[in-house]
PDB file of C-alpha atoms and ligand atoms in Angstrom:
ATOM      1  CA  UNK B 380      22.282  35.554 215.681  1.00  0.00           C
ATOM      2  CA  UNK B 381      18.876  36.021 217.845  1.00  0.00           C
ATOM      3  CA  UNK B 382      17.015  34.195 214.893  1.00  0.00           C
ATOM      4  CA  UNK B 383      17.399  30.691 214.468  1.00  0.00           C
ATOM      5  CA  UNK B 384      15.775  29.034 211.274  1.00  0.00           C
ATOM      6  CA  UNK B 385      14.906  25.934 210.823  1.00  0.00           C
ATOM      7  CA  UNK B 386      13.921  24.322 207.465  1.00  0.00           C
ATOM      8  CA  UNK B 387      12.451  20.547 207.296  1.00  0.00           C
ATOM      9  CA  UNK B 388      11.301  18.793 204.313  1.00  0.00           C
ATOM     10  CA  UNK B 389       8.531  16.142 204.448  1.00  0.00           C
ATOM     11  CA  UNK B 390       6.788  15.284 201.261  1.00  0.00           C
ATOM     12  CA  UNK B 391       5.295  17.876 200.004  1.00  0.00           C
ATOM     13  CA  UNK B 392       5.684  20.248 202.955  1.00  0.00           C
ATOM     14  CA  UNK B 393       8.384  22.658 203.782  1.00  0.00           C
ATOM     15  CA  UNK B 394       8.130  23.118 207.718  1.00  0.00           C
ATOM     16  CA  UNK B 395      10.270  26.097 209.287  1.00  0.00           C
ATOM     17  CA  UNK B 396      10.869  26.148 212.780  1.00  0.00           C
ATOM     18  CA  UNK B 397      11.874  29.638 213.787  1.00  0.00           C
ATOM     19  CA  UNK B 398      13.280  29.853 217.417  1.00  0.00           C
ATOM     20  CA  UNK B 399      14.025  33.319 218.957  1.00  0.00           C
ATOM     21  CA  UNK B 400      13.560  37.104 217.961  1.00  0.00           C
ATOM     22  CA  UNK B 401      11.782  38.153 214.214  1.00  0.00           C
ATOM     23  CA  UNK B 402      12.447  41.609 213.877  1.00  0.00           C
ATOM     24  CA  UNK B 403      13.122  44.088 211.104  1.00  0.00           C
ATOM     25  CA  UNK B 404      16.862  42.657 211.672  1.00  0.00           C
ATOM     26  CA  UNK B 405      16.016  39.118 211.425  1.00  0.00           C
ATOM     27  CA  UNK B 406      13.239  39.191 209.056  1.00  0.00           C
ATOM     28  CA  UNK B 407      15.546  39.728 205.524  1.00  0.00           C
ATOM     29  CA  UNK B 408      17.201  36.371 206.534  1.00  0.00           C
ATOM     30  CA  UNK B 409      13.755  34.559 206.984  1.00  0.00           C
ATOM     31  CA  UNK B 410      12.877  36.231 203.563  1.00  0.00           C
ATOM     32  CA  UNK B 411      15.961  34.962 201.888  1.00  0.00           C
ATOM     33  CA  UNK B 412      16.066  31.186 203.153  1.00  0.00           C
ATOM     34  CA  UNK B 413      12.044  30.391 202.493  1.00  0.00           C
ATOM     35  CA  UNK B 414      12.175  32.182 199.600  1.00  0.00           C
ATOM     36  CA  UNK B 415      15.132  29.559 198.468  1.00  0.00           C
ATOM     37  CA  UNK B 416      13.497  26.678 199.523  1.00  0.00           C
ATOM     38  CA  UNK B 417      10.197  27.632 198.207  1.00  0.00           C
ATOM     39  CA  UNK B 418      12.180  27.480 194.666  1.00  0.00           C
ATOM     40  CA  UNK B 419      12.245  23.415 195.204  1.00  0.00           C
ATOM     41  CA  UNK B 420       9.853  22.043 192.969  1.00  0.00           C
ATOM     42  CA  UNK B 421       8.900  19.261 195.589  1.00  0.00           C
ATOM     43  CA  UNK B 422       7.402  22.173 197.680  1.00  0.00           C
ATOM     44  CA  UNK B 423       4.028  23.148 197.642  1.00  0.00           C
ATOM     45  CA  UNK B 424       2.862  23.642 200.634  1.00  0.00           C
ATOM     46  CA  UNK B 425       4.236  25.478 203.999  1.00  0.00           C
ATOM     47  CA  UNK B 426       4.082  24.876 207.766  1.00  0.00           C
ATOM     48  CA  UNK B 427       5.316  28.029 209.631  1.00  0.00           C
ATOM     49  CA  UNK B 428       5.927  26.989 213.427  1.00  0.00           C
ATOM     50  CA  UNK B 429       6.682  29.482 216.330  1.00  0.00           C
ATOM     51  CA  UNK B 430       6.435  27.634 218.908  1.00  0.00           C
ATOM     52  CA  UNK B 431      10.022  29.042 220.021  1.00  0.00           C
ATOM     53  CA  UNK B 432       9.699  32.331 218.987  1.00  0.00           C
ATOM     54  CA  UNK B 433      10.267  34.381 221.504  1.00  0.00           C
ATOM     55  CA  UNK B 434       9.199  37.572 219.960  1.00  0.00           C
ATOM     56  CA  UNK B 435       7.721  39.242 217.086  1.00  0.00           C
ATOM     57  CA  UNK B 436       6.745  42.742 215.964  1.00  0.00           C
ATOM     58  CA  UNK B 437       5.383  44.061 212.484  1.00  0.00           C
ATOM     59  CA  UNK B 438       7.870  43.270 210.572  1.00  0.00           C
ATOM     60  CA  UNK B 439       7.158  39.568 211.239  1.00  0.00           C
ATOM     61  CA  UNK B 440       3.717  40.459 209.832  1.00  0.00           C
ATOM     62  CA  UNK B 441       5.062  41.414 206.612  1.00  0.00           C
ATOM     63  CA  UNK B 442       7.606  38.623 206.673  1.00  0.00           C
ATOM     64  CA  UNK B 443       4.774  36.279 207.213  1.00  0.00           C
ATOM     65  CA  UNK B 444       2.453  38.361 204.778  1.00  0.00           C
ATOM     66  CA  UNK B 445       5.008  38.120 201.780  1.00  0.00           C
ATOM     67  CA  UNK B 446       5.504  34.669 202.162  1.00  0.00           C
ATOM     68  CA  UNK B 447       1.868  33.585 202.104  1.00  0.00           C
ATOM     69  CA  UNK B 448       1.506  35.293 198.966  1.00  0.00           C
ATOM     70  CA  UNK B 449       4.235  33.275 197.229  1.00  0.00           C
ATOM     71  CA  UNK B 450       2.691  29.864 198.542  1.00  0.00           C
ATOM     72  CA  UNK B 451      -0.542  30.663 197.028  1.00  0.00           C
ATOM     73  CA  UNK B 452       0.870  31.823 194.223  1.00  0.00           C
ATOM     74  CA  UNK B 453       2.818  28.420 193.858  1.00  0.00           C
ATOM     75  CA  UNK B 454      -0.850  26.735 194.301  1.00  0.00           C
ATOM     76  CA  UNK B 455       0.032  26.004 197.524  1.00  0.00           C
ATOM     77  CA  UNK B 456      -1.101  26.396 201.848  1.00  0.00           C
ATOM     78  CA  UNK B 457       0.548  28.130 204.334  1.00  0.00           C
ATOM     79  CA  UNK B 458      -0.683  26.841 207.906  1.00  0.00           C
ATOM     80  CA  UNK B 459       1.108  28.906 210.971  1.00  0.00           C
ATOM     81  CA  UNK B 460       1.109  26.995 213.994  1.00  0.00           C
ATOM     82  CA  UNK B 461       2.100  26.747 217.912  1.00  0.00           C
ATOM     83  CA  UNK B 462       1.237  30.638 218.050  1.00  0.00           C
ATOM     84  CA  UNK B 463       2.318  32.358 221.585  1.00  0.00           C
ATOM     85  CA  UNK B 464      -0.750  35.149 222.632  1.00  0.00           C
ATOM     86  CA  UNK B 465       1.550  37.913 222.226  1.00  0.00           C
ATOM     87  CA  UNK B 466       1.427  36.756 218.553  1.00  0.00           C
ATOM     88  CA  UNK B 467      -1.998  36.268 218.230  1.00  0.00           C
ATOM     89  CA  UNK B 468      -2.506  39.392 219.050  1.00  0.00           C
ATOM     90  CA  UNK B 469      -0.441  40.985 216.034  1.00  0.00           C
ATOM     91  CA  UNK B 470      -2.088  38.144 213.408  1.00  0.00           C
ATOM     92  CA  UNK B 471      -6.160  40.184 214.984  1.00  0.00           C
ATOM     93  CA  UNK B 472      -4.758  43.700 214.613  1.00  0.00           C
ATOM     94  CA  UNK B 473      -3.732  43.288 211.061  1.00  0.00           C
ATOM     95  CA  UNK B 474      -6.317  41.103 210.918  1.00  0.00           C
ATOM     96  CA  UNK B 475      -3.701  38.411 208.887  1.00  0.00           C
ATOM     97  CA  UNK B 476      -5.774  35.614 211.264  1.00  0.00           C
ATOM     98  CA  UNK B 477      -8.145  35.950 208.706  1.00  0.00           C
ATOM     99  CA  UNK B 478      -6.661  34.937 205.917  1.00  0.00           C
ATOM    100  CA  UNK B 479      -3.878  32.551 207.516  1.00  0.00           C
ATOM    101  CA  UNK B 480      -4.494  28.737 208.225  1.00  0.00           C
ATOM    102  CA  UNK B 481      -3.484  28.306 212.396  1.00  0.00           C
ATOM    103  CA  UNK B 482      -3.380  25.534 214.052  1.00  0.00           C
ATOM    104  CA  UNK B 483      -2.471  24.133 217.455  1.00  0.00           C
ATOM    105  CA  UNK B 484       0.843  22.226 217.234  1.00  0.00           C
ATOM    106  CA  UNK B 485       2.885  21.119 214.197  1.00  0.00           C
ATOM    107  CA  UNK B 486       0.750  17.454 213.969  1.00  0.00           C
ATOM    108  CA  UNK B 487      -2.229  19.180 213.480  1.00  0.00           C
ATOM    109  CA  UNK B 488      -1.092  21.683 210.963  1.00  0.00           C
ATOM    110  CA  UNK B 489       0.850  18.076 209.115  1.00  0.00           C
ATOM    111  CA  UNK B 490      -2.457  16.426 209.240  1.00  0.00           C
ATOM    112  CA  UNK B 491      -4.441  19.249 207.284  1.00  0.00           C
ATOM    113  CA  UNK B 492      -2.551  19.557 204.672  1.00  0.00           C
ATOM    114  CA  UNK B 493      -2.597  15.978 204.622  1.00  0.00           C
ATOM    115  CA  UNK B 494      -6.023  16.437 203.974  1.00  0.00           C
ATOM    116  CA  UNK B 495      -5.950  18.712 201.401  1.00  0.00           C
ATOM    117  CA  UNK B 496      -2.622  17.354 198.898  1.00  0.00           C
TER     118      UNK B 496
ATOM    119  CA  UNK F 823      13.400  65.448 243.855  1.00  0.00           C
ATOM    120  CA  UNK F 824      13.258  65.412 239.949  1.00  0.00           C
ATOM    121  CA  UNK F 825      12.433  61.643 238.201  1.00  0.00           C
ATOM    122  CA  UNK F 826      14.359  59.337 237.073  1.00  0.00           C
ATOM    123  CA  UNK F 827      15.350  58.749 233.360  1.00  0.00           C
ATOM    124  CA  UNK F 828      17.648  57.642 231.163  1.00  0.00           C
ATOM    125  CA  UNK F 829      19.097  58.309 227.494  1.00  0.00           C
ATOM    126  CA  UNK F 830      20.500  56.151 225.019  1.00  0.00           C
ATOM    127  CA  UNK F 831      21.953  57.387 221.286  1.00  0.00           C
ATOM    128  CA  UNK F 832      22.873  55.079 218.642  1.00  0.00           C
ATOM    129  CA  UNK F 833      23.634  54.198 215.343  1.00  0.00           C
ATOM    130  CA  UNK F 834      20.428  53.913 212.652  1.00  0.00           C
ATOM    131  CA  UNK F 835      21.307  49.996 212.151  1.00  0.00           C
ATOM    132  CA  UNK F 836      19.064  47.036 212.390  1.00  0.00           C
ATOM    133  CA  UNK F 837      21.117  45.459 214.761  1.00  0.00           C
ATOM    134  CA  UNK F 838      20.988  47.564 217.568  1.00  0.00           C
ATOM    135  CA  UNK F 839      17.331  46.948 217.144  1.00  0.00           C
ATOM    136  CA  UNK F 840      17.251  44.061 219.796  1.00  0.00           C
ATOM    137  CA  UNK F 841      19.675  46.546 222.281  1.00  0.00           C
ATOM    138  CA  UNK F 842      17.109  48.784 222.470  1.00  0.00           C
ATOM    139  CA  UNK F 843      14.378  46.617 223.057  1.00  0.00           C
ATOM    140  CA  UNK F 844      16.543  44.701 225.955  1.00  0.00           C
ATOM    141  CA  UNK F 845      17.949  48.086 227.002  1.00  0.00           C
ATOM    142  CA  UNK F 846      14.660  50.060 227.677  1.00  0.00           C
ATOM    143  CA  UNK F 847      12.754  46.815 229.127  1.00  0.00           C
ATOM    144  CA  UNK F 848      15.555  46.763 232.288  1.00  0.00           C
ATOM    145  CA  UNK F 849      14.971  50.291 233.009  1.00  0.00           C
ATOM    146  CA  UNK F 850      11.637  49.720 233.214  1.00  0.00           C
ATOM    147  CA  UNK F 851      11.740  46.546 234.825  1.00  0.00           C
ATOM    148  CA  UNK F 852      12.030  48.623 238.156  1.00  0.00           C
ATOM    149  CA  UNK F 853       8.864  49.726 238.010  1.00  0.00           C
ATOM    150  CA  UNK F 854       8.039  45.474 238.697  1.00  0.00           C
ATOM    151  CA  UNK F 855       5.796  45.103 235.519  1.00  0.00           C
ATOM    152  CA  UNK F 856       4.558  42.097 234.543  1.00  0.00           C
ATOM    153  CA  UNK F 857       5.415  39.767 231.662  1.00  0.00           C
ATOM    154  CA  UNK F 858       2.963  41.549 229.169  1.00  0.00           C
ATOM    155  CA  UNK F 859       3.342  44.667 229.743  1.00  0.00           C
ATOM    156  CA  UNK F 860       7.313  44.262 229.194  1.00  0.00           C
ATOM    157  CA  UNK F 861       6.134  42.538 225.808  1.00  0.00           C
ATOM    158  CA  UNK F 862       4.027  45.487 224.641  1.00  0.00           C
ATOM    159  CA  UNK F 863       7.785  47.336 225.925  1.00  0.00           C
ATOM    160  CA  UNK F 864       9.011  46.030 223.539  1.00  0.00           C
ATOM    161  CA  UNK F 865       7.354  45.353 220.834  1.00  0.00           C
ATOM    162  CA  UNK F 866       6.482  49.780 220.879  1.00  0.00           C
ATOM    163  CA  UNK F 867      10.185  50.413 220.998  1.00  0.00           C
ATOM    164  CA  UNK F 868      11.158  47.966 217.920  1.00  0.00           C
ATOM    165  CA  UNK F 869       8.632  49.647 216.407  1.00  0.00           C
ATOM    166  CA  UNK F 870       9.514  53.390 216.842  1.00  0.00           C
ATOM    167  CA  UNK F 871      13.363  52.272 216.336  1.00  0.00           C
ATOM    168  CA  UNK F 872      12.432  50.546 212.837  1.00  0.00           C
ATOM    169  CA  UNK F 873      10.838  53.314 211.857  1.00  0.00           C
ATOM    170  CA  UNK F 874      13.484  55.759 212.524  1.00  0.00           C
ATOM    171  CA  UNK F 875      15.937  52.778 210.741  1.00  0.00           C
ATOM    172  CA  UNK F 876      13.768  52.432 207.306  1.00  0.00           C
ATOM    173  CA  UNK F 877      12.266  55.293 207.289  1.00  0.00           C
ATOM    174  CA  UNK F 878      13.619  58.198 208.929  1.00  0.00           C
ATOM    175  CA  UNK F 879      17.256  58.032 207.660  1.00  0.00           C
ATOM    176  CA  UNK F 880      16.225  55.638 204.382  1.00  0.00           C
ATOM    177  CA  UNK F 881      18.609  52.581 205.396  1.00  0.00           C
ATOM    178  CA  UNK F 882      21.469  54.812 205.879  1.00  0.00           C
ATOM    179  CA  UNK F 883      23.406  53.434 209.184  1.00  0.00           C
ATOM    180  CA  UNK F 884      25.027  57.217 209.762  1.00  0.00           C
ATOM    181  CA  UNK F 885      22.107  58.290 211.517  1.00  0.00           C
ATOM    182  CA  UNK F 886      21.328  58.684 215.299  1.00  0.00           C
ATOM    183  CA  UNK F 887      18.323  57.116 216.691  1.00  0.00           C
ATOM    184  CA  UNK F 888      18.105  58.762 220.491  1.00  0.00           C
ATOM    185  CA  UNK F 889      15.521  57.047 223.278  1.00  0.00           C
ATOM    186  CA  UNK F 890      14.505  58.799 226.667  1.00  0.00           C
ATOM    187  CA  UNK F 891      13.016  56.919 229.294  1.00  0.00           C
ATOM    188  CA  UNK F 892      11.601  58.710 232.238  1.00  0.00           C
ATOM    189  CA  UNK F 893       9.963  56.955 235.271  1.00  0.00           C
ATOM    190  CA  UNK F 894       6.668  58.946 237.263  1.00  0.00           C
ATOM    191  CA  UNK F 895       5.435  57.335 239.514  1.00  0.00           C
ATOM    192  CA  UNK F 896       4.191  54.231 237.746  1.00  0.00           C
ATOM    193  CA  UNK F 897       4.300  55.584 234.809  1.00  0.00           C
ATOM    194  CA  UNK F 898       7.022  55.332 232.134  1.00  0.00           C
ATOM    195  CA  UNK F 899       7.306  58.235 229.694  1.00  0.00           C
ATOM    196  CA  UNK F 900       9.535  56.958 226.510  1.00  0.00           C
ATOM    197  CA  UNK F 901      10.489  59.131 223.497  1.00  0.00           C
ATOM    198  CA  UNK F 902      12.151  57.654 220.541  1.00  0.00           C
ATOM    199  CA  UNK F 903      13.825  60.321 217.751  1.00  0.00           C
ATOM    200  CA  UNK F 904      15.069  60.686 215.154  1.00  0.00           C
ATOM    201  CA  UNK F 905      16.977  63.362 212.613  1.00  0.00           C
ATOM    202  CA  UNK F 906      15.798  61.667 209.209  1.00  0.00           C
ATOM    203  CA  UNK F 907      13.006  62.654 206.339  1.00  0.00           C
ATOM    204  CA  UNK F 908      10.182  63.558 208.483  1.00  0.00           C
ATOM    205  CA  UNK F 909       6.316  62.814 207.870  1.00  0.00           C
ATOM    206  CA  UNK F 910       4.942  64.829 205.317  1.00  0.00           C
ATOM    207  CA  UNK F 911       1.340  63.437 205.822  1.00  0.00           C
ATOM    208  CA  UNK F 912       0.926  62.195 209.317  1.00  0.00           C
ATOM    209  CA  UNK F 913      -2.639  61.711 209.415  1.00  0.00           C
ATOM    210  CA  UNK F 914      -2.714  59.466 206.635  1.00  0.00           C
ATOM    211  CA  UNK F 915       0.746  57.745 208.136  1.00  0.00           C
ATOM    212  CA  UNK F 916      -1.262  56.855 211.480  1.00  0.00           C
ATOM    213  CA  UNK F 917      -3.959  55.096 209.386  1.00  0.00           C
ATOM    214  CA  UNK F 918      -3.592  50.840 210.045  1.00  0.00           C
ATOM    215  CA  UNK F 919      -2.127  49.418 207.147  1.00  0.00           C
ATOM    216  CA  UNK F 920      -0.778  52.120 205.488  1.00  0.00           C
ATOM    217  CA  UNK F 921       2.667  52.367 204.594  1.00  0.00           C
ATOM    218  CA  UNK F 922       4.831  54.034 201.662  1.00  0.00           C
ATOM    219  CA  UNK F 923       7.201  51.096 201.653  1.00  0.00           C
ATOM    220  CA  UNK F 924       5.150  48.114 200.500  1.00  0.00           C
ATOM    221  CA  UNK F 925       8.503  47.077 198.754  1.00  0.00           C
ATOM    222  CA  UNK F 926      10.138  46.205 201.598  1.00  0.00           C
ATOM    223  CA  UNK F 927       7.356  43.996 202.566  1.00  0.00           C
ATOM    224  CA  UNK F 928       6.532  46.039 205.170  1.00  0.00           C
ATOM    225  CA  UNK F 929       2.861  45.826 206.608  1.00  0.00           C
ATOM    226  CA  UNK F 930       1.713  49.501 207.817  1.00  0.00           C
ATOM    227  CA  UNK F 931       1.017  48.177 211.213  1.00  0.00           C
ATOM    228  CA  UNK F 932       3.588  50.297 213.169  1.00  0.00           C
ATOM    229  CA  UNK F 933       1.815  53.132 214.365  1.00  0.00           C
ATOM    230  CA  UNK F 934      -1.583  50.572 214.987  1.00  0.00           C
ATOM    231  CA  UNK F 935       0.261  48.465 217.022  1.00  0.00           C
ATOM    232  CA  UNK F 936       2.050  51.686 219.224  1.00  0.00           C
ATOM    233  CA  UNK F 937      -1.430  52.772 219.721  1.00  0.00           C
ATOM    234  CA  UNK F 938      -2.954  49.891 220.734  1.00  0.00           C
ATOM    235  CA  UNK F 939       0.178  49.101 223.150  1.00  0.00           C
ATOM    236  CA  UNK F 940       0.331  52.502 224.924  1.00  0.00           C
ATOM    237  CA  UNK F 941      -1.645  54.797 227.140  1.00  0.00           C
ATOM    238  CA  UNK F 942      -0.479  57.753 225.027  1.00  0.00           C
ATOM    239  CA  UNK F 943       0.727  58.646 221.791  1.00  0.00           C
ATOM    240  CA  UNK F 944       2.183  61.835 220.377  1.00  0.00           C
ATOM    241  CA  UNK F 945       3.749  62.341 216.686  1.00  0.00           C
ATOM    242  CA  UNK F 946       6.202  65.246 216.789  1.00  0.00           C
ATOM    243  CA  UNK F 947       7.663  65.314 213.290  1.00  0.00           C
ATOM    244  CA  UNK F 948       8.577  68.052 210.463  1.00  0.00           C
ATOM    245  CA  UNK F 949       9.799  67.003 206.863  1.00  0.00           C
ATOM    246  CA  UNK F 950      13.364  67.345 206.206  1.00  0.00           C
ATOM    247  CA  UNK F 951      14.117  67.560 210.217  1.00  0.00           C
ATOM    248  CA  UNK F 952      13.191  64.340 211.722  1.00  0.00           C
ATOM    249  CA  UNK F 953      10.537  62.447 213.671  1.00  0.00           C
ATOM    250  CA  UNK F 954       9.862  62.138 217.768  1.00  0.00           C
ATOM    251  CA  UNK F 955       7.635  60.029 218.902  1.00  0.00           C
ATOM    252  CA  UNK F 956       6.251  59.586 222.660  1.00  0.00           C
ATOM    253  CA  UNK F 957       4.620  57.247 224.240  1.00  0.00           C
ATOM    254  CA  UNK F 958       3.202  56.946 227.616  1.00  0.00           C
ATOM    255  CA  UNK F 959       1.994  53.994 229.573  1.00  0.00           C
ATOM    256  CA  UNK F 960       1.058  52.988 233.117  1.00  0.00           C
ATOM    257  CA  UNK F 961       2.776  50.215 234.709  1.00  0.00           C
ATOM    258  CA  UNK F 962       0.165  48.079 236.631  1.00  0.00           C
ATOM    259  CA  UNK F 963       2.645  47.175 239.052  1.00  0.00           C
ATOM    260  CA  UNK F 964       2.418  43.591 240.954  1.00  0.00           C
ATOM    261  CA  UNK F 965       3.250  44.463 244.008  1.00  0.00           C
ATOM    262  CA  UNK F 966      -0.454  46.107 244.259  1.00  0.00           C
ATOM    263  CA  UNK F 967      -1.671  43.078 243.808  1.00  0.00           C
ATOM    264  CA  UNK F 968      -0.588  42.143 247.228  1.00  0.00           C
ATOM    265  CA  UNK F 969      -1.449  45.660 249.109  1.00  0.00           C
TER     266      UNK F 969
HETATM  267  N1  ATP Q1153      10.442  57.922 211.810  1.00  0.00           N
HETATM  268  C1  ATP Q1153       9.830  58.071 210.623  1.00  0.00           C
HETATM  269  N2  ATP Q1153      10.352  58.909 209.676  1.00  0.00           N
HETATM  270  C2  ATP Q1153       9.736  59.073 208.472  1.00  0.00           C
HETATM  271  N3  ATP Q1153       8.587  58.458 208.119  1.00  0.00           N
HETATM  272  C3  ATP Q1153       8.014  57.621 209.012  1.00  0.00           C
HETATM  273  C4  ATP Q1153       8.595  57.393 210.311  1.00  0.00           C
HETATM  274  N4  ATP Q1153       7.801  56.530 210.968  1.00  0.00           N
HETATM  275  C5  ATP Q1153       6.792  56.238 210.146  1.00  0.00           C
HETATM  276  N5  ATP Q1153       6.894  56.885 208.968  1.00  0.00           N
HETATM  277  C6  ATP Q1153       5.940  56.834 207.825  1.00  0.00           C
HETATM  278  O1  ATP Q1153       4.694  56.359 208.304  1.00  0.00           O
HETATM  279  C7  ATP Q1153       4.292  55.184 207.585  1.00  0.00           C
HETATM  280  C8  ATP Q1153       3.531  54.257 208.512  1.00  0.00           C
HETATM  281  O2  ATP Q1153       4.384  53.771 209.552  1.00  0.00           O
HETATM  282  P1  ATP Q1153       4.042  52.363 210.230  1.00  0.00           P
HETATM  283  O3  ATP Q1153       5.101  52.034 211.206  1.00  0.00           O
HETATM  284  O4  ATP Q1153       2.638  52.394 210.726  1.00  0.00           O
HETATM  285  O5  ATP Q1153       4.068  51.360 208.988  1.00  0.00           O
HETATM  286  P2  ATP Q1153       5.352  50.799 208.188  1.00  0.00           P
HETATM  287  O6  ATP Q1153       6.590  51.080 208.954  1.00  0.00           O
HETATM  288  O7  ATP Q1153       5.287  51.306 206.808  1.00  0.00           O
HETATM  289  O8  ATP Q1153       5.068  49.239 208.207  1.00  0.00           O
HETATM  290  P3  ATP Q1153       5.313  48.254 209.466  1.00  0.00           P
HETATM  291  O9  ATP Q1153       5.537  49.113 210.682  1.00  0.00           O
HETATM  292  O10 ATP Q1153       4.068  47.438 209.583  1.00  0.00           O
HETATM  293  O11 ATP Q1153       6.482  47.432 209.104  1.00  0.00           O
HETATM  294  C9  ATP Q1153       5.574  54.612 207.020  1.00  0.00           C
HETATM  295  O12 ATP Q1153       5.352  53.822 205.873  1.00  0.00           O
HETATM  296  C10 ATP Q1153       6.367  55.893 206.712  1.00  0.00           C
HETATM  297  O13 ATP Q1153       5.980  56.442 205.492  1.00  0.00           O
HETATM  298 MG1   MG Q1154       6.779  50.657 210.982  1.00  0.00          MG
END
């Protein structure tokens, strides 16, 4: 598999640690195991961090996209963190940086939602 | 002498999505380009190749997706093709964020993002015959950093 998932669960937070290659491939599988674990009721909000992903195209936007909607939806924050340039780049064109939380590393993103639950 | 190229046919399934990718960034890799621009390789050719995947042939893994590469110089002429469904509307396709598969969570960045990655872009496509789309792009090549 050229996706490894990750899925952590501290408090309130559901953190998910992708390592490798989201394409349209490996994005169902991201789909299916957040969408899972966003059924716990001790979830509410999510940390998305890529610091090992390796690469991403658009159908990690819509991965990422589809997934923010359900956290809000749940009353909930997604915060995306430890985001390569490359990355970046795709969040400006579709212009999802404006709506998605980023933040440096995985403390950071920890620390505001701490602020916020 | 004439330029050299290659081709590459394969099956319309997700999986060989990551082959092409890999495949068409080691051709190109002779041309000596640098980290980024084998990103925006990449990311142009998963593109075109999902495309052709979800779109073209529907999810149907019978199809043939078919990449040329061709090397000029420093530039790298790629076409990606397929036989599927066509583009009825391609104006309106080509238009960030639009996309007739919202379903599928998709995000109607494809065509943005091939744009913005590439020199060149040209839509070849006729409904009920199949899409080809090429892309050009010059490889600022590192060694002319040095000269
Ligand atoms: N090879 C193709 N065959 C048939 N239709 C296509 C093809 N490529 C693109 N299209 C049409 O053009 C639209 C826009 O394509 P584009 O790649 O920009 O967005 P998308 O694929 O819908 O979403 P995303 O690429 O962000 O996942 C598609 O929704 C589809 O209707
Ligand atoms: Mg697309």
């Amino acid at each position: 598999m050229s996706l490894q998932i990750d899925l952590h669960y501290e408090r309130n937070m559901l953190i998910v640690r992708l390592s490798g290659e989201l394409d349209h491939h490996t994005a169902e599988l991201v789909k299916e195991r957040m969408e899972e674990a966003l059924t716990r009721p001790t979830v509410t909000h999510v940390i998305l961090s890529l610091e090992h992903l390796h690469f991403m195209d658009s159908s990690g936007l819509g991965v990422i996209l589809g997934r923010y909607k359900q956290v809000v939806a749940k009353g909930g924050r997604m915060v995306v963190c430890s985001v390569s340039p490359a990355v970046y780049r795709l969040f400006e064109m579709s212009g999802l940086f404006k709506i998605l939380t980023i933040e440096e590393n995985e403390r950071r993103a920890v620390s505001s939602l701490e602020v916020v639950s | 002498m004439s330029n050299n190229f290659m081709k590459l046919e394969f099956a319309s399934r997700s999986e060989n999505e990551s082959f092409a990718r890999v495949a068409v960034a080691s051709f190109v890799s002779q041309l000596d380009p640098t980290l980024n621009e084998l990103t925006d390789i990449k990311t142009v050719i998963s593109e075109a190749v999902t495309n052709a995947i979800i779109h073209g042939y529907d999810g149907n893994p019978d199809g043939i997706v078919t990449i040329t590469c061709e090397i000029e110089d420093e530039t790298v002429h790629i076409s990606v093709e397929d036989n599927g469904r066509g583009i009825s509307d391609l104006e309106q396709a080509r238009q960030p964020l639009y996309t007739t598969k919202p379903e599928l969570e998709r995000s109607g960045m494809g065509f943005t993002i091939m744009e913005n990655f590439m020199d060149r872009l040209e839509v070849e496509t006729e409904p009920g015959r199949g899409t080809s789309i090429r892309m050009t792009k010059r490889i600022e090549t590192k060694k002319a950093l040095y000269n």
